[in-house]
Amino acid sequence: MRLTHVIASLPFLGCGTQIRSTIINPPPHAMQSRPPASVEVFTSAPPRDRPFVDVAFLEAEQESGYSTDGTEQFFAKLRGRAAQMGCDGLVFGSPTNAVSVGIDLQTPMNKKGIVATCIVYTQ
């Protein structure tokens, strides 16, 4: 393989994470962006002491099978997107896994991800 081919393929080795969001319910009030650190994070269950609405379903997925992003990066990027949207909290769900085809159109590539729900408190 020529050196120029190797250098040209290097940007693909560090590909990051793609975030997708789908609105599922209208928010109970206007939402405004906020600092990521102010978005509460829940991993075992949503809060039981405060009423809320599930506003959006978010998905984080490695952009390619060459991405080195993992759980830590998924959490940070999902929290950042939730903050931009104005979510009060983020309830994380299950990890995901998708198999796609590599650059050579033959080699299977594994793309990891995780899902979360943006919640907004009603009070």
Coordinates of N, CA and C in Angstrom, one line a residue:
M1 N 0.9 -1.2 0.0 CA 0.0 0.0 0.0 C 0.9 1.2 0.0
R2 N 0.5 2.2 -0.8 CA 1.3 3.4 -0.9 C 1.1 4.3 0.4
L3 N 2.1 5.0 0.7 CA 2.0 5.9 1.9 C 0.9 6.9 1.8
T4 N 0.6 7.4 0.6 CA -0.5 8.4 0.4 C -1.8 7.8 0.7
H5 N -2.0 6.5 0.4 CA -3.3 5.8 0.8 C -3.4 5.7 2.3
V6 N -2.3 5.3 2.9 CA -2.4 5.2 4.4 C -2.7 6.5 5.0
I7 N -2.0 7.6 4.6 CA -2.3 8.9 5.2 C -3.7 9.4 4.9
A8 N -4.2 9.1 3.7 CA -5.6 9.5 3.3 C -6.6 8.8 4.2
S9 N -6.3 7.6 4.6 CA -7.3 6.8 5.4 C -7.2 7.2 6.9
L10 N -6.2 7.9 7.4 CA -6.0 8.2 8.8 C -7.2 8.9 9.4
P11 N -7.8 9.9 8.7 CA -8.9 10.6 9.4 C -10.1 9.7 9.8
F12 N -10.2 8.6 9.1 CA -11.3 7.6 9.4 C -11.1 6.8 10.6
L13 N -9.8 6.7 11.0 CA -9.5 5.9 12.2 C -10.0 6.5 13.5
G14 N -10.1 7.8 13.6 CA -10.5 8.5 14.8 C -11.9 9.0 14.8
C15 N -12.8 8.5 13.9 CA -14.1 9.0 13.8 C -14.8 8.9 15.1
G16 N -15.7 9.9 15.4 CA -16.3 10.0 16.7 C -17.7 9.4 16.8
T17 N -18.6 10.1 17.4 CA -19.9 9.7 17.7 C -21.0 10.5 17.0
Q18 N -22.0 9.9 16.4 CA -23.1 10.6 15.8 C -24.2 10.6 16.9
I19 N -24.9 11.7 17.0 CA -26.0 11.8 18.0 C -27.3 12.1 17.1
R20 N -28.3 11.3 17.3 CA -29.6 11.6 16.7 C -30.7 11.8 17.8
S21 N -31.6 12.6 17.5 CA -32.7 12.9 18.5 C -34.0 12.8 17.8
T22 N -35.0 12.3 18.4 CA -36.4 12.2 17.9 C -37.3 12.7 19.0
I23 N -38.1 13.8 18.7 CA -39.1 14.3 19.6 C -40.2 13.3 19.7
I24 N -40.6 13.0 21.0 CA -41.7 12.0 21.2 C -42.9 12.6 21.9
N25 N -42.7 13.7 22.6 CA -43.8 14.4 23.3 C -43.5 15.9 23.4
P26 N -44.6 16.7 23.4 CA -44.3 18.1 23.5 C -43.9 18.4 25.0
P27 N -43.0 19.4 25.1 CA -42.5 19.7 26.5 C -43.6 20.4 27.3
P28 N -43.7 20.3 28.6 CA -44.7 21.0 29.4 C -44.5 22.5 29.4
H29 N -43.4 23.0 29.0 CA -43.1 24.5 29.0 C -41.9 24.7 28.0
A30 N -41.7 26.0 27.8 CA -40.6 26.3 26.8 C -39.2 25.8 27.4
M31 N -38.4 25.2 26.5 CA -37.1 24.7 26.8 C -36.1 25.7 26.3
Q32 N -35.0 25.9 27.2 CA -33.9 26.7 26.8 C -32.6 26.0 27.1
S33 N -31.6 26.2 26.2 CA -30.3 25.5 26.4 C -29.8 25.9 27.7
R34 N -28.9 25.0 28.2 CA -28.4 25.1 29.6 C -27.0 24.5 29.6
P35 N -26.2 24.7 30.6 CA -24.9 24.1 30.7 C -25.0 22.6 30.8
P36 N -24.2 21.8 30.2 CA -24.3 20.3 30.3 C -24.2 19.8 31.7
A37 N -23.4 20.4 32.6 CA -23.4 19.9 34.0 C -24.7 20.1 34.7
S38 N -25.6 20.9 34.2 CA -26.9 21.1 34.9 C -27.9 20.0 34.5
V39 N -27.6 19.2 33.5 CA -28.5 18.2 33.1 C -28.3 17.0 34.1
E40 N -29.3 16.6 34.8 CA -29.2 15.5 35.7 C -29.1 14.2 34.9
V41 N -28.3 13.2 35.4 CA -28.1 12.0 34.7 C -28.6 10.8 35.5
F42 N -29.4 9.9 34.9 CA -29.9 8.8 35.6 C -29.6 7.5 34.8
T43 N -29.1 6.5 35.5 CA -28.7 5.3 34.8 C -29.5 4.1 35.3
S44 N -30.1 4.1 36.4 CA -30.8 2.9 36.9 C -32.3 3.1 36.7
A45 N -32.8 4.3 36.8 CA -34.3 4.6 36.7 C -34.5 6.1 36.7
P46 N -35.6 6.5 36.1 CA -35.9 7.9 36.1 C -36.2 8.4 37.6
P47 N -36.2 9.7 37.8 CA -36.6 10.1 39.2 C -38.0 9.8 39.6
R48 N -38.2 9.4 40.8 CA -39.5 9.0 41.3 C -40.2 10.1 42.1
D49 N -39.4 11.1 42.5 CA -39.9 12.1 43.3 C -40.3 13.4 42.6
R50 N -40.2 13.4 41.3 CA -40.6 14.6 40.5 C -41.3 14.2 39.2
P51 N -42.5 14.8 39.0 CA -43.2 14.5 37.7 C -42.4 15.1 36.5
F52 N -42.4 14.3 35.4 CA -41.7 14.7 34.2 C -42.4 14.2 33.0
V53 N -42.0 14.7 31.8 CA -42.4 14.3 30.5 C -41.2 13.8 29.8
D54 N -41.4 12.6 29.1 CA -40.4 12.2 28.2 C -40.5 13.0 26.9
V55 N -39.5 13.8 26.6 CA -39.6 14.8 25.5 C -39.0 14.2 24.2
A56 N -37.8 13.6 24.4 CA -37.1 13.1 23.2 C -36.3 11.9 23.4
F57 N -36.2 11.1 22.4 CA -35.4 9.9 22.4 C -34.1 10.2 21.7
L58 N -32.9 9.9 22.4 CA -31.6 10.2 21.8 C -30.8 9.0 21.6
E59 N -30.1 8.9 20.5 CA -29.2 7.8 20.2 C -27.8 8.3 19.9
A60 N -26.9 7.6 20.6 CA -25.5 7.9 20.3 C -24.9 6.6 19.6
E61 N -24.2 6.8 18.5 CA -23.6 5.6 17.8 C -22.2 6.0 17.3
Q62 N -21.3 5.1 17.3 CA -20.0 5.4 16.7 C -20.3 5.7 15.2
E63 N -19.5 6.7 14.7 CA -19.7 7.0 13.3 C -19.2 5.9 12.3
S64 N -18.3 5.2 12.8 CA -17.8 4.1 12.0 C -17.2 3.0 12.9
G65 N -17.0 1.8 12.3 CA -16.4 0.8 13.1 C -15.0 1.1 13.6
Y66 N -14.4 2.1 13.0 CA -13.0 2.5 13.4 C -13.0 3.5 14.6
S67 N -14.2 4.0 15.0 CA -14.2 4.9 16.1 C -13.7 4.3 17.4
T68 N -13.0 5.1 18.2 CA -12.6 4.7 19.5 C -13.5 5.2 20.6
D69 N -14.5 6.0 20.2 CA -15.4 6.5 21.2 C -16.1 5.3 21.9
G70 N -16.3 5.5 23.2 CA -17.0 4.5 24.0 C -18.0 5.1 25.0
T71 N -18.3 4.4 26.0 CA -19.4 4.9 27.0 C -19.1 6.3 27.5
E72 N -17.9 6.6 27.9 CA -17.6 7.9 28.5 C -17.9 9.0 27.5
Q73 N -17.5 8.8 26.2 CA -17.7 9.8 25.2 C -19.2 9.9 24.8
F74 N -19.9 8.7 24.8 CA -21.3 8.7 24.5 C -22.1 9.5 25.6
F75 N -21.8 9.3 26.9 CA -22.4 10.0 27.9 C -22.2 11.5 27.8
A76 N -21.0 11.9 27.6 CA -20.6 13.3 27.5 C -21.4 14.0 26.3
K77 N -21.4 13.3 25.1 CA -22.0 13.9 24.0 C -23.5 13.9 24.1
L78 N -24.1 12.9 24.7 CA -25.5 12.9 24.9 C -25.9 14.0 25.9
R79 N -25.1 14.1 26.9 CA -25.4 15.2 27.9 C -25.3 16.6 27.3
G80 N -24.3 16.7 26.4 CA -24.2 18.0 25.7 C -25.4 18.3 24.8
R81 N -25.9 17.3 24.0 CA -27.0 17.5 23.2 C -28.3 17.7 24.0
A82 N -28.4 17.0 25.1 CA -29.6 17.3 26.0 C -29.5 18.7 26.6
A83 N -28.4 19.2 26.9 CA -28.2 20.6 27.4 C -28.6 21.6 26.3
Q84 N -28.2 21.3 25.1 CA -28.6 22.2 23.9 C -30.1 22.3 23.8
M85 N -30.7 21.1 23.9 CA -32.1 21.0 23.8 C -32.9 21.6 24.9
G86 N -32.3 21.7 26.1 CA -33.0 22.3 27.3 C -33.6 21.2 28.2
C87 N -33.1 20.0 28.1 CA -33.6 18.9 28.9 C -33.2 19.1 30.4
D88 N -34.1 18.7 31.3 CA -33.7 18.8 32.7 C -32.9 17.6 33.1
G89 N -33.2 16.4 32.5 CA -32.5 15.2 32.9 C -32.4 14.3 31.7
L90 N -31.5 13.3 31.8 CA -31.3 12.3 30.8 C -31.3 11.0 31.5
V91 N -32.2 10.1 31.0 CA -32.3 8.7 31.5 C -31.6 7.8 30.5
F92 N -30.5 7.2 30.9 CA -29.8 6.3 30.0 C -30.5 4.9 29.9
G93 N -30.4 4.4 28.7 CA -31.0 3.0 28.5 C -29.9 2.1 28.2
S94 N -30.2 1.1 27.3 CA -29.3 0.0 27.0 C -28.3 0.4 25.9
P95 N -27.1 -0.3 26.0 CA -26.1 -0.1 24.9 C -26.7 -0.7 23.7
T96 N -26.2 -0.3 22.5 CA -26.7 -0.8 21.2 C -25.5 -1.3 20.5
N97 N -25.7 -2.1 19.5 CA -24.7 -2.7 18.7 C -25.2 -2.9 17.3
A98 N -24.5 -2.4 16.3 CA -24.9 -2.5 14.9 C -23.7 -3.1 14.1
V99 N -24.0 -4.0 13.2 CA -22.9 -4.5 12.4 C -23.1 -3.9 11.0
S100 N -22.1 -3.4 10.4 CA -22.1 -2.8 9.1 C -20.9 -3.4 8.3
V101 N -20.8 -2.9 7.1 CA -19.7 -3.3 6.2 C -18.6 -2.3 6.3
G102 N -17.3 -2.8 6.3 CA -16.2 -1.9 6.3 C -15.9 -1.3 5.0
I103 N -14.8 -0.5 4.9 CA -14.5 0.2 3.7 C -14.3 -0.7 2.5
D104 N -13.8 -1.9 2.8 CA -13.6 -2.8 1.6 C -14.9 -3.5 1.2
L105 N -16.1 -3.1 1.8 CA -17.4 -3.6 1.5 C -17.5 -5.1 1.7
Q106 N -16.6 -5.7 2.5 CA -16.7 -7.1 2.8 C -16.5 -7.4 4.3
T107 N -15.6 -6.6 4.9 CA -15.3 -6.9 6.3 C -16.4 -6.3 7.2
P108 N -17.0 -7.2 8.1 CA -18.0 -6.7 9.0 C -17.3 -5.7 10.1
M109 N -18.0 -4.6 10.3 CA -17.6 -3.7 11.3 C -18.6 -3.5 12.4
N110 N -18.2 -3.5 13.7 CA -19.1 -3.4 14.8 C -19.2 -1.9 15.2
K111 N -20.4 -1.4 15.3 CA -20.6 0.0 15.8 C -21.4 0.0 17.1
K112 N -20.7 0.5 18.2 CA -21.4 0.5 19.5 C -22.2 1.8 19.6
G113 N -23.1 1.8 20.6 CA -23.9 3.0 20.9 C -24.6 2.9 22.2
I114 N -25.5 3.8 22.5 CA -26.3 3.8 23.7 C -27.5 4.7 23.4
V115 N -28.6 4.5 24.1 CA -29.8 5.3 23.9 C -30.1 6.0 25.3
A116 N -30.8 7.1 25.2 CA -31.2 7.8 26.4 C -32.5 8.6 26.1
T117 N -33.2 9.0 27.1 CA -34.4 9.8 27.0 C -34.2 11.1 27.7
C118 N -34.6 12.2 27.0 CA -34.5 13.5 27.5 C -35.8 13.7 28.3
I119 N -35.7 14.1 29.5 CA -36.9 14.4 30.3 C -37.0 15.9 30.7
V120 N -38.2 16.4 30.9 CA -38.4 17.7 31.3 C -39.4 17.7 32.5
Y121 N -39.0 18.3 33.6 CA -39.9 18.3 34.8 C -41.1 19.2 34.5
T122 N -42.2 18.7 35.0 CA -43.5 19.5 34.8 C -43.7 20.6 35.7
Q123 N -42.9 20.6 36.8 CA -43.1 21.7 37.8 C -41.8 22.5 38.0

